[in-house]
Amino acid sequence: LAYEVPALPYDYAALEPHIDEATMKLHHDKHHQAYVTKLNAPIEKHPELAQHSPEDLIRHLNTVPEDIRTAVRNNGGGHVNHTMFWSIMKPNGGGEPTGAIAEQIKQDFGSFEDFKTAFNTAAGAQFGSGWGWLVWDGKLKIVTTANQDNPLTNGHFPILGNDVWEHAYYLKYQNKRPDYLAAWWNTVNWDEVNKRFEKARQK
Ligand code: MN
């Protein structure tokens, strides 16, 4: 198979109480797996594409053959988004940002608190399924996308993103997306976010 779901780098229950074990199991084993399965199927029709990383497929979506472009956009996006998502969280995460990203957040948003408020407001206002993102575009910007669209398609490197599909929070938080958004910051792996920030600035 061309693409595979990466193993979760911690236990399903490791992000409790912020993200519950049942949600993590379903989200990783069923939802992420479904995106990968539905990405591999169309790639079989164009096996030459399998040499590309999923990020490259999403970055150059306009070069993907038209008959599978929507499938790659949705399911390749789902794969890339969730692979990032697991990696930017960790047990006992959260707290104040560290390193270079802490400085840049201060510079571009005034303070971490102001940044969090702006991010949660944007992600809370995303109508229906989608993601809230912190991207690098010469400066830090907050954007949202619908469905599984990734900022890479618009030329923006995603430094962190939070999944606001109902499958990400409904078992524990039901309709209270703002509560999920507030709790999610307690899971953030700032070391990994800093690695992504460094990568973003190199591009
Ligand atoms: Mn998801």
Coordinates of N, CA and C and ligand atoms in Angstrom, one line a residue:
L1 N 0.8 -1.2 0.0 CA 0.0 0.0 0.0 C 0.9 1.3 0.0
A2 N 0.4 2.2 -0.7 CA 1.2 3.5 -0.9 C 1.4 4.2 0.4
Y3 N 0.3 4.4 1.1 CA 0.3 5.2 2.3 C -0.2 4.4 3.5
E4 N 0.3 4.7 4.7 CA -0.1 4.0 5.9 C -0.4 5.0 7.1
V5 N -1.3 4.7 8.0 CA -1.5 5.5 9.2 C -0.3 5.3 10.1
P6 N 0.3 6.4 10.5 CA 1.4 6.2 11.5 C 0.9 5.8 12.8
A7 N 1.7 5.0 13.6 CA 1.3 4.6 14.9 C 1.1 5.9 15.8
L8 N 0.2 5.8 16.7 CA 0.0 6.9 17.6 C 1.3 6.9 18.5
P9 N 1.9 8.1 18.7 CA 3.2 8.1 19.5 C 3.0 8.1 21.0
Y10 N 1.8 7.8 21.5 CA 1.5 7.7 22.9 C 0.2 6.8 23.0
D11 N -0.2 6.5 24.2 CA -1.4 5.7 24.5 C -2.7 6.4 24.1
Y12 N -3.7 5.7 23.8 CA -5.0 6.3 23.5 C -5.5 7.2 24.6
A13 N -5.2 6.7 25.9 CA -5.7 7.5 27.0 C -4.7 8.6 27.5
A14 N -3.6 8.7 26.8 CA -2.6 9.6 27.3 C -2.9 11.1 27.3
L15 N -3.9 11.5 26.6 CA -4.3 12.9 26.5 C -5.5 13.2 27.4
E16 N -6.0 12.2 28.2 CA -7.0 12.4 29.2 C -6.5 13.4 30.2
P17 N -7.4 14.3 30.7 CA -8.8 14.3 30.5 C -9.2 15.2 29.4
H18 N -8.3 15.8 28.7 CA -8.6 16.8 27.7 C -9.2 16.2 26.4
I19 N -8.6 15.0 26.0 CA -9.2 14.3 24.9 C -9.3 12.8 25.4
D20 N -10.5 12.3 25.4 CA -10.8 11.0 26.0 C -10.3 9.8 25.1
E21 N -10.1 8.7 25.8 CA -9.6 7.5 25.1 C -10.5 7.0 24.0
A22 N -11.8 7.0 24.2 CA -12.7 6.5 23.2 C -12.6 7.4 21.9
T23 N -12.5 8.7 22.1 CA -12.4 9.6 20.9 C -11.1 9.3 20.2
M24 N -10.0 9.1 20.9 CA -8.7 8.9 20.3 C -8.7 7.6 19.5
K25 N -9.3 6.5 20.1 CA -9.3 5.2 19.4 C -10.1 5.4 18.1
L26 N -11.3 5.9 18.1 CA -12.1 6.1 16.9 C -11.4 7.0 15.9
H27 N -10.8 8.1 16.4 CA -10.3 9.1 15.6 C -9.1 8.6 14.8
H28 N -8.2 7.9 15.6 CA -6.9 7.4 14.9 C -7.2 6.1 14.1
D29 N -7.9 5.1 14.8 CA -8.0 3.8 14.1 C -9.1 3.8 13.1
K30 N -10.1 4.6 13.2 CA -11.2 4.5 12.2 C -11.2 5.7 11.2
H31 N -11.2 6.9 11.8 CA -11.3 8.0 10.9 C -10.0 8.2 10.1
H32 N -8.9 8.2 10.7 CA -7.6 8.4 10.0 C -7.4 7.2 9.0
Q33 N -7.7 6.0 9.5 CA -7.5 4.9 8.7 C -8.4 5.0 7.4
A34 N -9.6 5.5 7.6 CA -10.5 5.6 6.4 C -10.0 6.6 5.4
Y35 N -9.3 7.7 5.8 CA -8.7 8.6 4.9 C -7.6 7.9 4.1
V36 N -6.8 7.1 4.8 CA -5.7 6.5 4.1 C -6.2 5.4 3.2
T37 N -7.1 4.6 3.6 CA -7.7 3.6 2.7 C -8.3 4.3 1.5
K38 N -9.0 5.4 1.6 CA -9.6 6.0 0.5 C -8.6 6.9 -0.3
L39 N -7.4 7.1 0.2 CA -6.3 7.7 -0.6 C -5.6 6.6 -1.4
N40 N -5.4 5.5 -0.8 CA -4.7 4.4 -1.5 C -5.5 3.9 -2.7
A41 N -6.8 3.9 -2.6 CA -7.6 3.4 -3.8 C -7.4 4.2 -5.0
P42 N -7.6 5.5 -5.1 CA -7.4 6.2 -6.3 C -5.9 6.2 -6.8
I43 N -5.0 6.1 -5.8 CA -3.5 6.1 -6.2 C -3.2 4.8 -7.0
E44 N -4.0 3.8 -6.7 CA -3.8 2.5 -7.5 C -4.0 2.8 -9.0
K45 N -4.9 3.7 -9.3 CA -5.1 4.1 -10.7 C -4.0 4.9 -11.3
H46 N -3.2 5.5 -10.5 CA -2.1 6.3 -11.0 C -0.9 6.1 -10.1
P47 N -0.4 4.8 -10.2 CA 0.7 4.4 -9.2 C 1.9 5.2 -9.2
E48 N 2.2 6.0 -10.3 CA 3.4 6.8 -10.3 C 3.3 7.9 -9.2
L49 N 2.1 8.2 -8.8 CA 2.0 9.3 -7.7 C 2.5 8.8 -6.4
A50 N 2.5 7.5 -6.2 CA 2.9 6.9 -4.9 C 4.3 7.3 -4.5
Q51 N 5.1 7.7 -5.4 CA 6.5 8.1 -5.0 C 6.5 9.4 -4.3
H52 N 5.4 10.2 -4.3 CA 5.4 11.5 -3.7 C 4.9 11.4 -2.3
S53 N 5.4 12.2 -1.4 CA 4.9 12.3 0.0 C 3.5 12.8 -0.1
P54 N 2.7 12.4 0.9 CA 1.3 12.9 0.9 C 1.3 14.5 0.9
E55 N 2.3 15.0 1.6 CA 2.3 16.5 1.7 C 2.6 17.1 0.3
D56 N 3.4 16.5 -0.5 CA 3.7 17.0 -1.9 C 2.4 16.8 -2.7
L57 N 1.6 15.8 -2.6 CA 0.4 15.6 -3.3 C -0.5 16.8 -3.1
I58 N -0.6 17.2 -1.8 CA -1.5 18.2 -1.3 C -1.0 19.6 -1.8
R59 N 0.4 19.7 -1.7 CA 1.0 21.0 -2.1 C 0.8 21.3 -3.6
H60 N 0.8 20.2 -4.4 CA 0.7 20.4 -5.8 C -0.6 19.7 -6.4
L61 N -1.7 20.0 -5.7 CA -2.9 19.4 -6.1 C -3.3 19.6 -7.5
N62 N -2.9 20.7 -8.1 CA -3.3 21.0 -9.4 C -2.6 20.1 -10.5
T63 N -1.5 19.4 -10.0 CA -0.9 18.5 -11.0 C -1.4 17.1 -10.8
V64 N -2.2 16.8 -9.8 CA -2.8 15.5 -9.7 C -3.9 15.3 -10.7
P65 N -3.9 14.1 -11.4 CA -4.9 13.9 -12.5 C -6.3 14.2 -12.0
E66 N -7.0 14.8 -12.9 CA -8.3 15.3 -12.6 C -9.3 14.3 -12.1
D67 N -9.2 13.1 -12.6 CA -10.2 12.0 -12.2 C -10.0 11.6 -10.8
I68 N -8.9 11.9 -10.1 CA -8.7 11.5 -8.7 C -8.4 12.7 -7.8
R69 N -8.5 13.9 -8.4 CA -8.0 15.1 -7.7 C -8.9 15.3 -6.4
T70 N -10.2 15.2 -6.5 CA -11.1 15.4 -5.4 C -10.8 14.4 -4.3
A71 N -10.6 13.2 -4.7 CA -10.3 12.1 -3.7 C -9.0 12.3 -3.0
V72 N -8.0 12.8 -3.8 CA -6.7 13.1 -3.1 C -6.8 14.3 -2.2
R73 N -7.5 15.3 -2.7 CA -7.7 16.5 -1.9 C -8.4 16.2 -0.5
N74 N -9.4 15.4 -0.6 CA -10.1 15.1 0.7 C -9.4 14.1 1.5
N75 N -8.9 13.0 0.9 CA -8.4 11.9 1.7 C -6.9 12.1 1.9
G76 N -6.2 12.6 1.0 CA -4.8 13.0 1.2 C -4.7 14.1 2.2
G77 N -5.6 15.0 2.1 CA -5.7 16.1 3.1 C -6.0 15.5 4.5
G78 N -6.9 14.6 4.6 CA -7.2 13.9 5.8 C -6.0 13.2 6.4
H79 N -5.2 12.6 5.5 CA -4.0 11.8 6.0 C -3.0 12.8 6.5
V80 N -2.7 13.9 5.8 CA -1.7 14.9 6.2 C -2.1 15.6 7.4
N81 N -3.3 16.0 7.5 CA -3.8 16.7 8.6 C -3.7 15.9 9.9
H82 N -4.2 14.7 9.9 CA -4.2 13.9 11.1 C -2.8 13.4 11.5
T83 N -1.9 13.2 10.5 CA -0.5 12.8 10.8 C 0.1 14.0 11.6
M84 N -0.1 15.2 11.2 CA 0.4 16.4 11.9 C -0.3 16.4 13.3
F85 N -1.6 16.2 13.3 CA -2.4 16.4 14.6 C -1.8 15.5 15.7
W86 N -1.6 14.2 15.4 CA -1.1 13.4 16.5 C 0.3 13.8 17.0
S87 N 1.1 14.4 16.1 CA 2.5 14.7 16.4 C 2.6 16.0 17.2
I88 N 1.6 16.9 17.1 CA 1.7 18.1 17.8 C 1.0 18.1 19.1
M89 N 0.6 16.9 19.5 CA 0.0 16.7 20.9 C 0.9 15.7 21.6
K90 N 0.9 15.8 23.0 CA 1.6 14.8 23.8 C 1.0 14.8 25.2
P91 N 1.2 13.7 25.9 CA 0.8 13.7 27.3 C 1.5 14.8 28.1
N92 N 0.8 15.4 29.1 CA 1.4 16.5 29.9 C 1.9 17.6 29.0
G93 N 1.2 17.9 28.0 CA 1.6 19.0 27.1 C 1.1 20.3 27.6
G94 N 1.0 21.2 26.6 CA 0.4 22.5 26.9 C 1.4 23.4 27.7
G95 N 0.8 24.3 28.4 CA 1.6 25.4 29.1 C 2.0 26.5 28.1
E96 N 2.8 27.3 28.6 CA 3.3 28.4 27.7 C 4.1 27.9 26.6
P97 N 4.0 28.5 25.4 CA 4.9 28.1 24.3 C 6.3 28.4 24.7
T98 N 7.2 27.7 24.0 CA 8.7 27.8 24.3 C 9.4 28.2 23.0
G99 N 10.6 28.6 23.1 CA 11.5 28.7 22.0 C 11.1 29.8 21.0
A100 N 11.5 29.6 19.8 CA 11.3 30.6 18.7 C 9.8 30.9 18.5
I101 N 9.0 29.9 18.6 CA 7.6 30.2 18.3 C 6.9 31.1 19.4
A102 N 7.4 31.0 20.6 CA 6.9 31.8 21.7 C 7.2 33.3 21.4
E103 N 8.4 33.6 20.9 CA 8.8 34.9 20.5 C 8.0 35.4 19.4
Q104 N 7.8 34.6 18.3 CA 7.0 35.0 17.2 C 5.6 35.2 17.5
I105 N 5.0 34.4 18.3 CA 3.6 34.6 18.8 C 3.5 36.0 19.5
K106 N 4.4 36.3 20.3 CA 4.4 37.6 21.0 C 4.5 38.7 20.0
Q107 N 5.4 38.6 19.0 CA 5.6 39.6 18.0 C 4.3 39.8 17.2
D108 N 3.7 38.7 16.7 CA 2.6 38.8 15.8 C 1.2 39.0 16.4
F109 N 1.1 38.5 17.7 CA -0.3 38.6 18.3 C -0.3 39.4 19.6
G110 N 0.9 39.8 20.1 CA 0.9 40.6 21.3 C 1.2 39.7 22.5
S111 N 0.5 38.6 22.7 CA 0.7 37.7 23.8 C 0.1 36.3 23.4
F112 N 0.5 35.3 24.2 CA 0.0 34.0 24.0 C -1.5 34.0 24.2
E113 N -2.0 34.7 25.3 CA -3.4 34.7 25.6 C -4.2 35.3 24.4
D114 N -3.7 36.4 23.8 CA -4.4 37.0 22.7 C -4.4 36.1 21.5
F115 N -3.3 35.4 21.3 CA -3.2 34.5 20.2 C -4.2 33.3 20.4
K116 N -4.3 32.8 21.6 CA -5.2 31.7 21.8 C -6.7 32.1 21.6
T117 N -7.0 33.3 22.1 CA -8.3 33.8 22.0 C -8.7 34.0 20.5
A118 N -7.8 34.5 19.7 CA -8.0 34.7 18.3 C -8.2 33.4 17.6
F119 N -7.3 32.4 17.9 CA -7.3 31.1 17.3 C -8.7 30.4 17.6
N120 N -9.0 30.4 18.9 CA -10.3 29.7 19.3 C -11.5 30.4 18.7
T121 N -11.5 31.7 18.6 CA -12.6 32.4 18.0 C -12.7 32.0 16.5
A122 N -11.6 31.9 15.8 CA -11.6 31.5 14.4 C -12.1 30.1 14.2
A123 N -11.5 29.2 15.0 CA -11.8 27.8 14.9 C -13.3 27.5 15.4
G124 N -13.7 28.3 16.3 CA -15.1 28.2 16.8 C -16.1 28.6 15.8
A125 N -15.7 29.6 14.9 CA -16.6 30.1 13.9 C -16.6 29.3 12.6
Q126 N -15.7 28.4 12.5 CA -15.6 27.6 11.3 C -17.0 26.8 11.2
F127 N -17.8 27.1 10.1 CA -19.1 26.5 10.0 C -19.0 25.1 9.5
G128 N -19.5 24.1 10.3 CA -19.4 22.7 9.9 C -18.0 22.2 10.1
S129 N -17.6 21.2 9.3 CA -16.4 20.5 9.5 C -15.2 21.3 9.0
G130 N -14.0 21.2 9.6 CA -12.9 21.8 9.1 C -11.8 21.9 10.2
W131 N -10.8 22.8 10.0 CA -9.7 22.9 10.8 C -9.4 24.4 11.1
G132 N -8.8 24.7 12.3 CA -8.2 26.0 12.5 C -6.7 25.8 12.5
W133 N -6.0 26.8 11.9 CA -4.6 26.6 11.6 C -3.8 27.9 12.1
L134 N -2.5 27.6 12.5 CA -1.5 28.7 12.6 C -0.6 28.4 11.4
V135 N -0.5 29.4 10.5 CA 0.4 29.2 9.4 C 1.5 30.3 9.3
W136 N 2.5 30.0 8.5 CA 3.6 30.9 8.3 C 3.5 31.4 6.9
D137 N 3.4 32.8 6.8 CA 3.3 33.4 5.5 C 4.2 34.7 5.6
G138 N 5.5 34.5 6.1 CA 6.3 35.6 6.4 C 6.1 36.2 7.7
K139 N 4.9 36.0 8.2 CA 4.5 36.2 9.6 C 3.5 35.2 10.0
L140 N 3.2 35.1 11.3 CA 2.2 34.1 11.7 C 0.8 34.6 11.4
K141 N 0.0 33.7 10.9 CA -1.4 34.0 10.6 C -2.3 32.9 11.0
I142 N -3.5 33.2 11.4 CA -4.6 32.2 11.8 C -5.5 32.1 10.6
V143 N -5.7 30.9 10.1 CA -6.7 30.7 9.0 C -7.5 29.5 9.4
T144 N -8.6 29.3 8.7 CA -9.4 28.1 8.8 C -9.6 27.5 7.4
T145 N -9.8 26.2 7.4 CA -10.2 25.5 6.1 C -11.4 24.7 6.4
A146 N -12.1 24.4 5.3 CA -13.3 23.5 5.4 C -12.8 22.1 5.1
N147 N -13.6 21.1 5.7 CA -13.4 19.7 5.4 C -11.9 19.3 5.7
Q148 N -11.2 18.7 4.8 CA -9.8 18.3 5.1 C -8.8 19.1 4.2
D149 N -9.2 20.3 3.8 CA -8.3 21.1 3.1 C -7.2 21.5 4.0
N150 N -6.0 21.6 3.4 CA -4.8 21.9 4.1 C -4.2 23.2 3.6
P151 N -3.6 24.0 4.4 CA -3.0 25.3 4.0 C -1.9 25.1 2.9
L152 N -1.3 24.0 2.9 CA -0.2 23.7 1.9 C -0.7 24.0 0.5
T153 N -2.0 23.7 0.2 CA -2.6 23.9 -1.1 C -2.6 25.3 -1.5
N154 N -2.7 26.2 -0.5 CA -2.6 27.6 -0.7 C -1.2 28.2 -0.5
G155 N -0.2 27.4 -0.4 CA 1.1 27.9 -0.2 C 1.5 28.3 1.2
H156 N 0.7 27.9 2.2 CA 1.0 28.3 3.5 C 1.4 27.1 4.3
F157 N 2.5 27.1 5.0 CA 3.0 26.0 5.8 C 2.3 26.0 7.2
P158 N 1.6 24.8 7.5 CA 0.8 24.8 8.7 C 1.8 24.4 9.9
I159 N 1.8 25.3 10.9 CA 2.7 25.1 12.0 C 2.0 24.3 13.1
L160 N 0.7 24.6 13.3 CA -0.2 23.8 14.1 C -1.6 23.9 13.6
G161 N -2.4 22.9 13.9 CA -3.8 22.9 13.5 C -4.6 22.1 14.5
N162 N -5.8 22.6 14.7 CA -6.8 21.8 15.5 C -8.0 21.4 14.7
D163 N -8.4 20.1 14.9 CA -9.4 19.5 14.1 C -10.8 19.9 14.8
V164 N -11.6 20.5 14.0 CA -12.9 20.9 14.6 C -14.1 20.1 14.0
W165 N -13.8 19.0 13.3 CA -14.8 18.1 12.9 C -15.5 17.6 14.2
E166 N -16.8 17.3 14.2 CA -17.4 16.8 15.4 C -16.8 15.5 15.9
H167 N -16.3 14.7 15.0 CA -15.7 13.4 15.4 C -14.5 13.6 16.4
A168 N -13.9 14.8 16.3 CA -12.8 15.1 17.2 C -13.2 15.4 18.6
Y169 N -14.4 15.7 18.9 CA -14.8 16.1 20.3 C -16.2 15.7 20.7
Y170 N -17.0 15.2 19.9 CA -18.4 15.1 20.2 C -18.7 14.1 21.4
L171 N -18.0 13.0 21.5 CA -18.2 12.0 22.5 C -18.1 12.6 23.9
K172 N -17.1 13.5 24.0 CA -16.8 14.1 25.4 C -17.5 15.5 25.5
Y173 N -17.5 16.3 24.5 CA -17.9 17.7 24.6 C -19.2 18.0 24.0
Q174 N -19.8 17.0 23.3 CA -21.1 17.2 22.6 C -21.0 18.5 21.8
N175 N -22.0 19.3 21.9 CA -22.1 20.5 21.1 C -21.2 21.7 21.6
K176 N -20.4 21.4 22.7 CA -19.7 22.5 23.3 C -18.3 22.6 22.7
R177 N -18.2 23.0 21.4 CA -16.9 23.1 20.7 C -16.0 24.1 21.4
P178 N -16.5 25.2 22.0 CA -15.6 26.1 22.7 C -14.8 25.5 23.8
D179 N -15.5 24.5 24.5 CA -14.9 23.9 25.7 C -13.7 23.0 25.2
Y180 N -14.0 22.3 24.1 CA -12.9 21.4 23.5 C -11.8 22.3 23.0
L181 N -12.1 23.4 22.4 CA -11.0 24.3 21.9 C -10.1 24.8 23.1
A182 N -10.8 25.2 24.2 CA -10.1 25.7 25.3 C -9.2 24.6 25.9
A183 N -9.7 23.3 26.0 CA -9.0 22.2 26.7 C -7.9 21.7 25.8
W184 N -8.0 21.9 24.5 CA -7.0 21.3 23.6 C -5.6 21.9 23.8
W185 N -5.5 23.1 24.2 CA -4.2 23.7 24.4 C -3.4 23.0 25.5
N186 N -4.1 22.2 26.4 CA -3.3 21.4 27.4 C -2.6 20.2 26.8
T187 N -2.8 20.0 25.5 CA -2.2 18.8 24.9 C -1.0 19.2 24.0
V188 N -0.8 20.5 23.7 CA 0.1 20.9 22.7 C 1.5 20.6 23.0
N189 N 2.2 20.0 22.0 CA 3.6 19.6 22.1 C 4.4 20.8 21.5
W190 N 4.9 21.7 22.3 CA 5.6 22.9 21.8 C 6.9 22.6 21.2
D191 N 7.5 21.5 21.6 CA 8.8 21.1 20.9 C 8.6 20.8 19.5
E192 N 7.5 20.0 19.2 CA 7.2 19.6 17.9 C 6.7 20.9 17.1
V193 N 6.0 21.7 17.7 CA 5.5 23.0 17.0 C 6.7 23.8 16.6
N194 N 7.7 23.9 17.5 CA 8.9 24.6 17.2 C 9.7 24.0 16.0
K195 N 9.7 22.7 15.9 CA 10.3 22.0 14.8 C 9.6 22.4 13.5
R196 N 8.3 22.4 13.5 CA 7.5 22.8 12.4 C 7.7 24.2 12.0
F197 N 7.8 25.1 13.0 CA 8.1 26.5 12.7 C 9.4 26.7 12.0
E198 N 10.4 25.9 12.5 CA 11.7 26.0 11.8 C 11.7 25.6 10.4
K199 N 10.9 24.5 10.1 CA 10.8 24.0 8.8 C 10.0 25.0 7.9
A200 N 9.0 25.6 8.5 CA 8.3 26.6 7.8 C 9.1 27.8 7.3
R201 N 10.0 28.2 8.2 CA 10.9 29.4 7.8 C 11.9 29.0 6.8
Q202 N 12.3 27.7 6.7 CA 13.3 27.3 5.7 C 12.7 27.3 4.3
K203 N 11.4 27.2 4.1 CA 10.8 27.0 2.8 C 10.8 28.4 2.1
Ligands
MN1 MN -10.4 14.2 12.4

